[in-house]
N, CA, C and O of each residue as an XYZ file, in Angstrom:
704
protein
N      95.713    -21.543     18.021
C      95.407    -22.908     17.648
C      94.549    -23.500     18.763
O      94.870    -23.336     19.940
N      93.477    -24.178     18.413
C      92.593    -24.718     19.427
C      93.073    -26.094     19.869
O      93.851    -26.752     19.179
N      92.594    -26.510     21.030
C      92.962    -27.804     21.603
C      92.533    -28.910     20.628
O      91.388    -28.934     20.178
N      93.460    -29.827     20.306
C      93.091    -30.879     19.357
C      92.064    -31.827     19.957
O      92.032    -32.039     21.169
N      91.217    -32.400     19.086
C      90.271    -33.424     19.506
C      91.071    -34.563     20.126
O      92.093    -34.972     19.576
N      90.615    -35.078     21.268
C      91.391    -36.072     22.018
C      91.611    -37.353     21.221
O      92.685    -37.947     21.318
N      90.634    -37.798     20.439
C      90.821    -39.011     19.632
C      91.817    -38.779     18.501
O      92.679    -39.617     18.238
N      91.688    -37.625     17.830
C      92.641    -37.280     16.778
C      94.043    -37.141     17.361
O      95.026    -37.595     16.775
N      94.112    -36.501     18.533
C      95.404    -36.316     19.196
C      96.026    -37.669     19.545
O      97.216    -37.882     19.311
N      95.236    -38.578     20.100
C      95.755    -39.910     20.453
C      96.250    -40.661     19.221
O      97.321    -41.268     19.252
N      95.480    -40.623     18.144
C      95.882    -41.311     16.912
C      97.171    -40.723     16.350
O      98.078    -41.455     15.953
N      97.243    -39.404     16.320
C      98.437    -38.750     15.781
C      99.644    -39.010     16.688
O     100.755    -39.207     16.196
N      99.433    -39.012     18.003
C     100.531    -39.282     18.942
C     101.066    -40.698     18.752
O     102.277    -40.915     18.795
N     100.181    -41.648     18.544
C     100.615    -43.024     18.297
C     101.519    -43.073     17.071
O     102.560    -43.728     17.093
N     101.126    -42.383     16.003
C     101.947    -42.340     14.789
C     103.303    -41.686     15.059
O     104.340    -42.195     14.634
N     103.286    -40.571     15.757
C     104.541    -39.858     16.038
C     105.479    -40.702     16.906
O     106.685    -40.746     16.663
N     104.933    -41.355     17.897
C     105.758    -42.204     18.769
C     106.358    -43.341     17.962
O     107.548    -43.633     18.091
N     105.549    -43.986     17.132
C     106.063    -45.083     16.305
C     107.184    -44.619     15.381
O     108.136    -45.361     15.140
N     107.080    -43.404     14.866
C     108.096    -42.868     13.961
C     109.392    -42.484     14.671
O     110.456    -42.491     14.054
N     109.316    -42.152     15.957
C     110.478    -41.581     16.633
C     111.069    -42.402     17.775
O     112.229    -42.187     18.128
N     110.331    -43.325     18.362
C     110.791    -43.944     19.602
C     112.058    -44.772     19.466
O     112.739    -45.007     20.464
N     112.388    -45.212     18.288
C     113.582    -46.048     18.121
C     114.809    -45.246     17.697
O     115.885    -45.812     17.509
N     114.652    -43.946     17.549
C     115.790    -43.101     17.206
C     116.697    -42.936     18.428
O     116.210    -42.912     19.558
N     118.004    -42.825     18.213
C     118.875    -42.491     19.348
C     118.504    -41.093     19.858
O     118.326    -40.168     19.065
N     118.388    -40.944     21.177
C     118.005    -39.642     21.725
C     116.652    -39.201     21.233
O     116.485    -38.059     20.803
N     115.682    -40.093     21.292
C     114.371    -39.882     20.665
C     113.546    -38.752     21.270
O     112.646    -38.233     20.610
N     113.829    -38.361     22.504
C     112.957    -37.390     23.157
C     112.895    -36.056     22.409
O     111.801    -35.567     22.127
N     114.019    -35.471     22.089
C     113.992    -34.171     21.411
C     113.343    -34.241     20.033
O     112.490    -33.407     19.729
N     113.714    -35.205     19.185
C     113.012    -35.270     17.887
C     111.509    -35.494     18.035
O     110.722    -34.943     17.266
N     111.109    -36.297     19.014
C     109.689    -36.545     19.223
C     108.983    -35.279     19.703
O     107.889    -34.965     19.232
N     109.593    -34.556     20.628
C     108.979    -33.312     21.095
C     108.854    -32.287     19.965
O     107.844    -31.591     19.863
N     109.869    -32.199     19.129
C     109.781    -31.289     17.979
C     108.645    -31.702     17.041
O     107.918    -30.850     16.530
N     108.496    -32.991     16.818
C     107.428    -33.482     15.941
C     106.049    -33.192     16.536
O     105.123    -32.814     15.818
N     105.920    -33.369     17.847
C     104.646    -33.085     18.513
C     104.308    -31.607     18.376
O     103.176    -31.251     18.051
N     105.300    -30.743     18.627
C     105.040    -29.302     18.533
C     104.734    -28.889     17.098
O     103.878    -28.035     16.869
N     105.410    -29.474     16.154
C     105.139    -29.163     14.751
C     103.724    -29.592     14.363
O     103.054    -28.909     13.589
N     103.279    -30.710     14.898
C     101.956    -31.241     14.589
C     100.834    -30.436     15.233
O      99.852    -30.104     14.570
N     100.973    -30.120     16.523
C      99.894    -29.479     17.267
C     100.097    -27.977     17.491
O      99.178    -27.289     17.935
N     101.292    -27.466     17.187
C     101.590    -26.056     17.436
C     102.167    -25.813     18.816
O     102.673    -24.727     19.099
N     102.093    -26.804     19.664
C     102.634    -26.774     21.018
C     102.646    -28.216     21.514
O     102.235    -29.126     20.795
N     103.114    -28.422     22.737
C     103.133    -29.780     23.290
C     102.034    -29.860     24.343
O     102.235    -29.420     25.475
N     100.875    -30.417     23.990
C      99.768    -30.509     24.951
C     100.184    -31.334     26.176
O     100.859    -32.355     26.047
N      99.773    -30.881     27.358
C     100.140    -31.598     28.581
C      99.617    -33.033     28.580
O     100.162    -33.899     29.264
N      98.567    -33.274     27.816
C      97.992    -34.620     27.765
C      98.876    -35.604     27.003
O      98.651    -36.813     27.072
N      99.883    -35.105     26.275
C     100.771    -36.006     25.526
C     101.962    -36.480     26.358
O     102.618    -37.455     25.993
N     102.245    -35.809     27.459
C     103.428    -36.133     28.268
C     103.411    -37.577     28.783
O     104.442    -38.243     28.690
N     102.311    -38.092     29.314
C     102.332    -39.478     29.788
C     102.662    -40.495     28.687
O     103.420    -41.436     28.924
N     102.108    -40.316     27.506
C     102.377    -41.248     26.405
C     103.832    -41.177     25.975
O     104.448    -42.203     25.688
N     104.380    -39.974     25.929
C     105.790    -39.804     25.561
C     106.672    -40.479     26.600
O     107.592    -41.222     26.257
N     106.389    -40.219     27.865
C     107.192    -40.800     28.947
C     107.153    -42.322     28.905
O     108.190    -42.977     29.009
N     105.977    -42.876     28.754
C     105.843    -44.340     28.726
C     106.579    -44.945     27.533
O     107.288    -45.940     27.679
N     106.415    -44.353     26.370
C     107.028    -44.895     25.154
C     108.547    -44.867     25.211
O     109.209    -45.727     24.630
N     109.105    -43.877     25.911
C     110.557    -43.725     25.947
C     111.165    -44.190     27.268
O     112.352    -43.980     27.519
N     110.341    -44.829     28.118
C     110.791    -45.341     29.419
C     111.425    -44.230     30.260
O     112.488    -44.407     30.856
N     110.752    -43.093     30.290
C     111.174    -41.954     31.091
C     110.071    -41.618     32.079
O     108.935    -42.066     31.929
N     110.408    -40.833     33.085
C     109.362    -40.368     33.995
C     108.687    -39.146     33.366
O     109.253    -38.481     32.499
N     107.485    -38.874     33.818
C     106.790    -37.671     33.344
C     107.588    -36.424     33.713
O     107.625    -35.453     32.957
N     108.220    -36.460     34.874
C     109.028    -35.322     35.324
C     110.202    -35.074     34.380
O     110.547    -33.924     34.109
N     110.816    -36.143     33.880
C     111.929    -35.974     32.942
C     111.449    -35.320     31.647
O     112.107    -34.419     31.127
N     110.324    -35.762     31.134
C     109.781    -35.191     29.896
C     109.406    -33.736     30.136
O     109.755    -32.864     29.340
N     108.707    -33.473     31.216
C     108.311    -32.095     31.535
C     109.547    -31.215     31.729
O     109.552    -30.057     31.311
N     110.584    -31.750     32.354
C     111.809    -30.987     32.565
C     112.440    -30.536     31.266
O     112.930    -29.411     31.170
N     112.434    -31.400     30.270
C     112.995    -31.037     28.967
C     112.118    -29.981     28.292
O     112.629    -29.017     27.723
N     110.809    -30.166     28.358
C     109.885    -29.200     27.749
C     110.064    -27.822     28.387
O     110.103    -26.813     27.683
N     110.173    -27.778     29.702
C     110.267    -26.484     30.381
C     111.666    -25.873     30.304
O     111.814    -24.661     30.458
N     112.692    -26.690     30.069
C     114.059    -26.184     29.999
C     114.329    -25.455     28.691
O     114.920    -24.376     28.699
N     113.913    -26.017     27.587
C     114.193    -25.440     26.274
C     113.120    -24.421     25.906
O     111.937    -24.749     25.821
N     113.555    -23.170     25.688
C     112.586    -22.108     25.402
C     111.889    -22.304     24.055
O     110.879    -21.650     23.796
N     112.391    -23.168     23.206
C     111.756    -23.402     21.915
C     110.507    -24.255     21.998
O     109.720    -24.304     21.053
N     110.320    -24.933     23.134
C     109.116    -25.746     23.300
C     108.053    -24.947     24.029
O     108.348    -24.217     24.975
N     106.809    -25.091     23.579
C     105.681    -24.415     24.204
C     104.713    -25.458     24.743
O     104.455    -26.474     24.099
N     104.186    -25.196     25.921
C     103.193    -26.106     26.489
C     101.791    -25.505     26.422
O     100.840    -26.056     26.977
N     101.676    -24.376     25.741
C     100.376    -23.759     25.505
C     100.297    -23.361     24.039
O     101.315    -23.129     23.387
N      99.081    -23.286     23.535
C      98.954    -22.871     22.142
C      99.433    -21.432     22.002
O      99.436    -20.659     22.959
N      99.823    -21.108     20.818
C     100.432    -19.821     20.510
C      99.468    -19.019     19.645
O      98.616    -19.585     18.961
N      99.609    -17.707     19.679
C      98.817    -16.854     18.802
C      99.190    -17.068     17.344
O     100.108    -17.823     17.027
N      98.478    -16.406     16.484
C      98.752    -16.527     15.050
C     100.166    -16.073     14.725
O     100.797    -16.605     13.812
N     100.669    -15.089     15.472
C     102.035    -14.594     15.306
C     102.787    -14.777     16.614
O     102.266    -14.460     17.683
N     104.006    -15.285     16.533
C     104.882    -15.396     17.696
C     105.891    -14.257     17.611
O     106.683    -14.187     16.671
N     105.857    -13.370     18.593
C     106.760    -12.228     18.663
C     107.734    -12.462     19.803
O     107.339    -12.529     20.967
N     109.008    -12.587     19.463
C     110.043    -12.795     20.472
C     110.925    -11.560     20.517
O     111.370    -11.063     19.482
N     111.174    -11.073     21.716
C     112.051     -9.930     21.922
C     113.308    -10.430     22.608
O     113.233    -11.108     23.633
N     114.474    -10.095     22.043
C     115.733    -10.534     22.621
C     115.969     -9.820     23.940
O     115.881     -8.595     24.029
N     116.270    -10.603     24.956
C     116.523    -10.068     26.294
C     117.951    -10.358     26.750
O     118.258    -10.228     27.936
N     118.816    -10.743     25.834
C     120.213    -11.012     26.179
C     120.933     -9.684     26.440
O     120.434     -8.610     26.103
N     122.108     -9.788     27.043
C     122.835     -8.609     27.504
C     123.113     -7.585     26.402
O     122.939     -6.386     26.621
N     123.540     -8.036     25.229
C     123.861     -7.090     24.159
C     122.628     -6.284     23.759
O     122.723     -5.073     23.561
N     121.483     -6.930     23.637
C     120.258     -6.207     23.283
C     119.786     -5.336     24.446
O     119.239     -4.255     24.227
N     119.993     -5.801     25.687
C     119.638     -4.955     26.833
C     120.446     -3.664     26.824
O     119.922     -2.594     27.134
N     121.727     -3.766     26.467
C     122.586     -2.582     26.411
C     122.120     -1.610     25.329
O     122.449     -0.425     25.372
N     121.364     -2.106     24.373
C     120.880     -1.266     23.269
C     119.401     -0.897     23.421
O     118.804     -0.338     22.501
N     118.807     -1.209     24.584
C     117.457     -0.724     24.850
C     116.340     -1.746     24.842
O     115.173     -1.361     24.762
N     116.644     -3.032     24.923
C     115.554     -4.019     24.842
C     114.636     -3.998     26.060
O     113.459     -4.338     25.943
N     115.150     -3.608     27.227
C     114.262     -3.545     28.402
C     113.137     -2.538     28.174
O     111.976     -2.812     28.478
N     113.488     -1.383     27.643
C     112.478     -0.367     27.357
C     111.535     -0.852     26.250
O     110.331     -0.599     26.296
N     112.089     -1.542     25.269
C     111.271     -2.079     24.182
C     110.283     -3.115     24.710
O     109.126     -3.146     24.293
N     110.742     -3.959     25.626
C     109.860     -4.970     26.224
C     108.710     -4.288     26.961
O     107.553     -4.670     26.785
N     109.011     -3.286     27.783
C     107.959     -2.597     28.535
C     106.968     -1.915     27.596
O     105.758     -1.974     27.813
N     107.480     -1.276     26.566
C     106.602     -0.631     25.583
C     105.692     -1.665     24.919
O     104.492     -1.440     24.763
N     106.275     -2.794     24.531
C     105.518     -3.843     23.833
C     104.471     -4.449     24.754
O     103.337     -4.679     24.334
N     104.834     -4.709     25.999
C     103.863     -5.243     26.975
C     102.670     -4.306     27.115
O     101.520     -4.743     27.094
N     102.953     -3.019     27.257
C     101.870     -2.053     27.416
C     101.019     -1.967     26.157
O      99.791     -1.927     26.239
N     101.653     -1.939     25.012
C     100.927     -1.820     23.741
C     100.004     -3.024     23.512
O      98.868     -2.869     23.066
N     100.512     -4.234     23.827
C      99.726     -5.451     23.598
C      98.792     -5.788     24.761
O      97.798     -6.490     24.575
N      99.107     -5.294     25.951
C      98.306     -5.637     27.126
C      98.544     -7.052     27.608
O      97.673     -7.652     28.237
N      99.730     -7.596     27.313
C     100.082     -8.943     27.768
C     101.502     -8.943     28.303
O     102.280     -8.020     28.063
N     101.818    -10.004     29.035
C     103.170    -10.212     29.531
C     103.791    -11.350     28.728
O     103.146    -11.925     27.851
N     105.039    -11.670     29.031
C     105.682    -12.787     28.355
C     104.871    -14.065     28.559
O     104.275    -14.279     29.615
N     104.860    -14.897     27.537
C     104.165    -16.190     27.520
C     102.651    -16.043     27.533
O     101.932    -16.974     27.895
N     102.171    -14.870     27.134
C     100.734    -14.645     27.034
C     100.391    -14.254     25.603
O     101.242    -13.808     24.833
N      99.119    -14.435     25.274
C      98.617    -14.136     23.938
C      97.566    -13.044     24.037
O      96.776    -13.020     24.981
N      97.554    -12.150     23.077
C      96.565    -11.070     23.072
C      95.156    -11.653     23.023
O      94.944    -12.768     22.547
N      94.216    -10.888     23.518
C      92.825    -11.354     23.616
C      92.255    -11.774     22.269
O      91.393    -12.651     22.210
N      92.723    -11.160     21.187
C      92.214    -11.511     19.862
C      92.906    -12.746     19.277
O      92.579    -13.170     18.169
N      93.862    -13.325     20.018
C      94.550    -14.523     19.548
C      95.593    -14.262     18.480
O      96.103    -15.206     17.877
N      95.921    -13.007     18.233
C      96.839    -12.663     17.150
C      98.311    -12.842     17.524
O      99.071    -13.431     16.754
N      98.726    -12.343     18.695
C     100.154    -12.259     19.001
C     100.459    -12.883     20.352
O      99.814    -12.569     21.352
N     101.455    -13.777     20.375
C     102.006    -14.302     21.616
C     103.365    -13.648     21.798
O     104.179    -13.624     20.874
N     103.611    -13.114     22.995
C     104.857    -12.418     23.308
C     105.749    -13.337     24.131
O     105.324    -13.874     25.155
N     106.981    -13.514     23.680
C     107.927    -14.362     24.404
C     109.298    -13.714     24.429
O     109.673    -12.997     23.502
N     110.057    -13.975     25.515
C     111.446    -13.538     25.520
C     112.292    -14.562     24.778
O     111.922    -15.733     24.680
N     113.407    -14.124     24.266
C     114.374    -15.039     23.670
C     115.740    -14.523     24.093
O     115.923    -13.318     24.269
N     116.682    -15.408     24.253
C     117.993    -15.016     24.759
C     119.046    -15.258     23.702
O     119.743    -16.273     23.702
N     119.139    -14.304     22.810
C     120.108    -14.167     21.730
C     119.571    -14.713     20.422
O     119.276    -15.899     20.271
N     119.463    -13.795     19.495
C     119.057    -14.118     18.134
C     120.248    -14.072     17.185
O     120.095    -14.237     15.975
N     121.437    -13.846     17.745
C     122.633    -13.788     16.914
C     122.692    -12.527     16.068
O     123.339    -12.504     15.021
N     122.026    -11.494     16.516
C     121.936    -10.244     15.775
C     122.387     -9.096     16.687
O     121.836     -7.996     16.642
N     123.401     -9.376     17.512
C     123.803     -8.480     18.598
C     124.216     -7.090     18.133
O     123.923     -6.106     18.813
N     124.881     -6.989     17.008
C     125.382     -5.690     16.549
C     124.268     -4.732     16.158
O     124.479     -3.520     16.102
N     123.086     -5.267     15.888
C     121.980     -4.400     15.465
C     120.812     -4.468     16.434
O     119.661     -4.286     16.035
N     121.100     -4.730     17.705
C     120.052     -4.800     18.709
C     119.438     -3.445     18.980
O     119.988     -2.425     18.563
N     118.308     -3.409     19.670
C     117.580     -4.586     20.106
C     116.908     -5.293     18.929
O     116.435     -4.674     17.977
N     116.891     -6.610     19.044
C     116.370     -7.438     17.958
C     115.101     -8.153     18.372
O     114.878     -8.428     19.551
N     114.278     -8.446     17.388
C     113.060     -9.219     17.601
C     112.957    -10.267     16.502
O     113.558    -10.132     15.436
N     112.187    -11.309     16.779
C     111.878    -12.302     15.756
C     110.365    -12.422     15.693
O     109.684    -12.582     16.706
N     109.864    -12.341     14.470
C     108.436    -12.552     14.215
C     108.372    -13.707     13.246
O     108.742    -13.574     12.079
N     107.902    -14.836     13.729
C     107.934    -16.038     12.905
C     109.379    -16.378     12.612
O     110.155    -16.619     13.537
N     109.758    -16.403     11.342
C     111.126    -16.722     10.944
C     111.949    -15.480     10.617
O     113.123    -15.595     10.267
N     111.357    -14.307     10.726
C     112.060    -13.055     10.394
C     112.730    -12.468     11.620
O     112.092    -12.304     12.660
N     114.016    -12.148     11.507
C     114.743    -11.463     12.573
C     114.965    -10.029     12.125
O     115.454     -9.770     11.026
N     114.595     -9.104     13.001
C     114.702     -7.685     12.694
C     115.560     -7.000     13.746
O     115.439     -7.300     14.934
N     116.425     -6.085     13.324
C     117.294     -5.364     14.237
C     116.946     -3.898     14.316
O     116.147     -3.372     13.541
N     117.589     -3.247     15.300
C     117.392     -1.819     15.554
C     115.912     -1.482     15.747
O     115.410     -0.498     15.202
N     115.231     -2.306     16.523
C     113.803     -2.105     16.755
C     113.628     -1.205     17.970
O     113.972     -1.587     19.089
N     113.096     -0.019     17.747
C     112.775      0.895     18.838
C     111.249      0.913     18.989
O     110.556      0.271     18.200
N     110.711      1.627     19.979
C     109.251      1.634     20.156
C     108.468      2.055     18.910
O     107.399      1.504     18.649
N     108.972      3.010     18.144
C     108.255      3.438     16.932
C     108.224      2.323     15.886
O     107.196      2.087     15.251
N     109.350      1.645     15.715
C     109.401      0.514     14.773
C     108.480     -0.597     15.268
O     107.755     -1.203     14.480
N     108.509     -0.865     16.586
C     107.645     -1.909     17.149
C     106.181     -1.575     16.896
O     105.397     -2.462     16.559
N     105.801     -0.310     17.054
C     104.407      0.070     16.802
C     104.000     -0.248     15.368
O     102.906     -0.757     15.127
N     104.878      0.051     14.422
C     104.574     -0.255     13.012
C     104.470     -1.767     12.795
O     103.583     -2.238     12.084
N     105.379     -2.518     13.411
C     105.333     -3.983     13.275
C     104.032     -4.537     13.846
O     103.388     -5.387     13.231
N     103.652     -4.054     15.017
C     102.418     -4.539     15.650
C     101.196     -4.152     14.830
O     100.252     -4.933     14.714
N     101.208     -2.954     14.263
C     100.090     -2.546     13.405
C      99.972     -3.484     12.209
O      98.868     -3.865     11.822
N     101.106     -3.853     11.624
C     101.082     -4.772     10.474
C     100.566     -6.147     10.874
O      99.867     -6.799     10.098
N     100.908     -6.595     12.091
C     100.484     -7.925     12.527
C      99.019     -7.994     12.908
O      98.402     -9.055     12.819
N      98.464     -6.886     13.326
C      97.093     -6.920     13.847
C      96.063     -6.334     12.908
O      94.893     -6.213     13.271
N      96.475     -5.971     11.714
C      95.505     -5.430     10.761
C      94.479     -6.489     10.398
O      94.824     -7.625     10.073
N      93.244     -6.107     10.459
C      92.154     -6.993     10.061
C      91.911     -6.768      8.581
O      91.703     -5.629      8.160
N      91.931     -7.825      7.780
C      91.705     -7.623      6.351
C      90.310     -7.055      6.088
O      89.343     -7.378      6.778
N      90.243     -6.209      5.081
C      88.950     -5.654      4.698
C      88.066     -6.750      4.118
O      88.539     -7.632      3.402
N      86.805     -6.682      4.430
C      85.854     -7.634      3.873
C      84.980     -6.866      2.876
O      84.286     -5.915      3.236
N      85.033     -7.291      1.653
C      84.258     -6.626      0.623
C      82.936     -7.346      0.448
O      82.860     -8.571      0.537
N      81.910     -6.575      0.203
C      80.598     -7.152     -0.028
C      80.260     -7.031     -1.499
O      80.709     -6.118     -2.192
N      79.466     -7.966     -1.949
C      79.024     -7.881     -3.337
C      78.023     -6.737     -3.456
O      77.431     -6.339     -2.453
N      77.819     -6.197     -4.663
C      76.874     -5.078     -4.834
C      75.472     -5.427     -4.350
O      74.731     -4.545     -3.916
N      75.102     -6.699     -4.418
C      73.753     -7.094     -4.008
C      73.565     -6.978     -2.495
O      72.456     -6.717     -2.030
N      74.646     -7.171     -1.720
C      74.502     -7.155     -0.263
C      75.005     -5.868      0.361
O      74.949     -5.714      1.581
N      75.488     -4.952     -0.437
C      76.061     -3.722      0.096
C      74.971     -2.741      0.511
O      73.938     -2.624     -0.148
N      75.217     -2.044      1.607
C      74.322     -0.993      2.051
C      74.713      0.359      1.464
O      74.038      1.365      1.687
N      75.790      0.369      0.725
C      76.277      1.623      0.160
C      75.440      1.972     -1.066
O      75.234      1.148     -1.956
N      74.973      3.195     -1.087
C      74.196      3.654     -2.241
C      75.157      3.957     -3.383
O      76.178      4.619     -3.196
N      74.829      3.482     -4.516
C      75.662      3.723     -5.690
C      75.194      4.996     -6.370
O      74.014      5.345     -6.351
N      76.147      5.669     -6.964
C      75.823      6.884     -7.720
C      75.245      6.525     -9.073
O      75.031      5.350     -9.371
N      74.993      7.529     -9.892
C      74.445      7.269    -11.217
C      75.369      6.386    -12.028
O      76.593      6.476    -11.933
N      74.755      5.534    -12.826
C      75.558      4.602    -13.632
C      75.405      4.847    -15.083
O      76.014      4.149    -15.894
């Protein structure tokens, strides 16, 4: 997701603040709304959030950085989370993480050069009995080993075929 236009971002932030600032415990609902709107929480929105809720910028940033569900950078088209909790580690998630890092050429909190996949750790997906587990978008998958991960990554990074019309094709047609 690209950086939002600053004027559009300001207008949308004003709307979001107006919708949420009077709620009890408004910070979390407002942060969720900002992330839902922009795909992440742009650092440029923190001052407006802090001012509207009578908080310091440090308090807002502290909440954003504390909760792993909030992102302060844009995310790839696919968010791939690998469980790093103890139960999944006991079932091989450390090896899966290393394999995935090497395969994608990125570390946690980074996005592949093509913008397709962002890799993040997560600490418990509630799928402990079938670890190691991963989440891709809203799908949670268990018993993911390096071979399964390779298939998942291949599915996520496939470039759709582009078909050309017969008029623009360089392919010679046979007799008709």
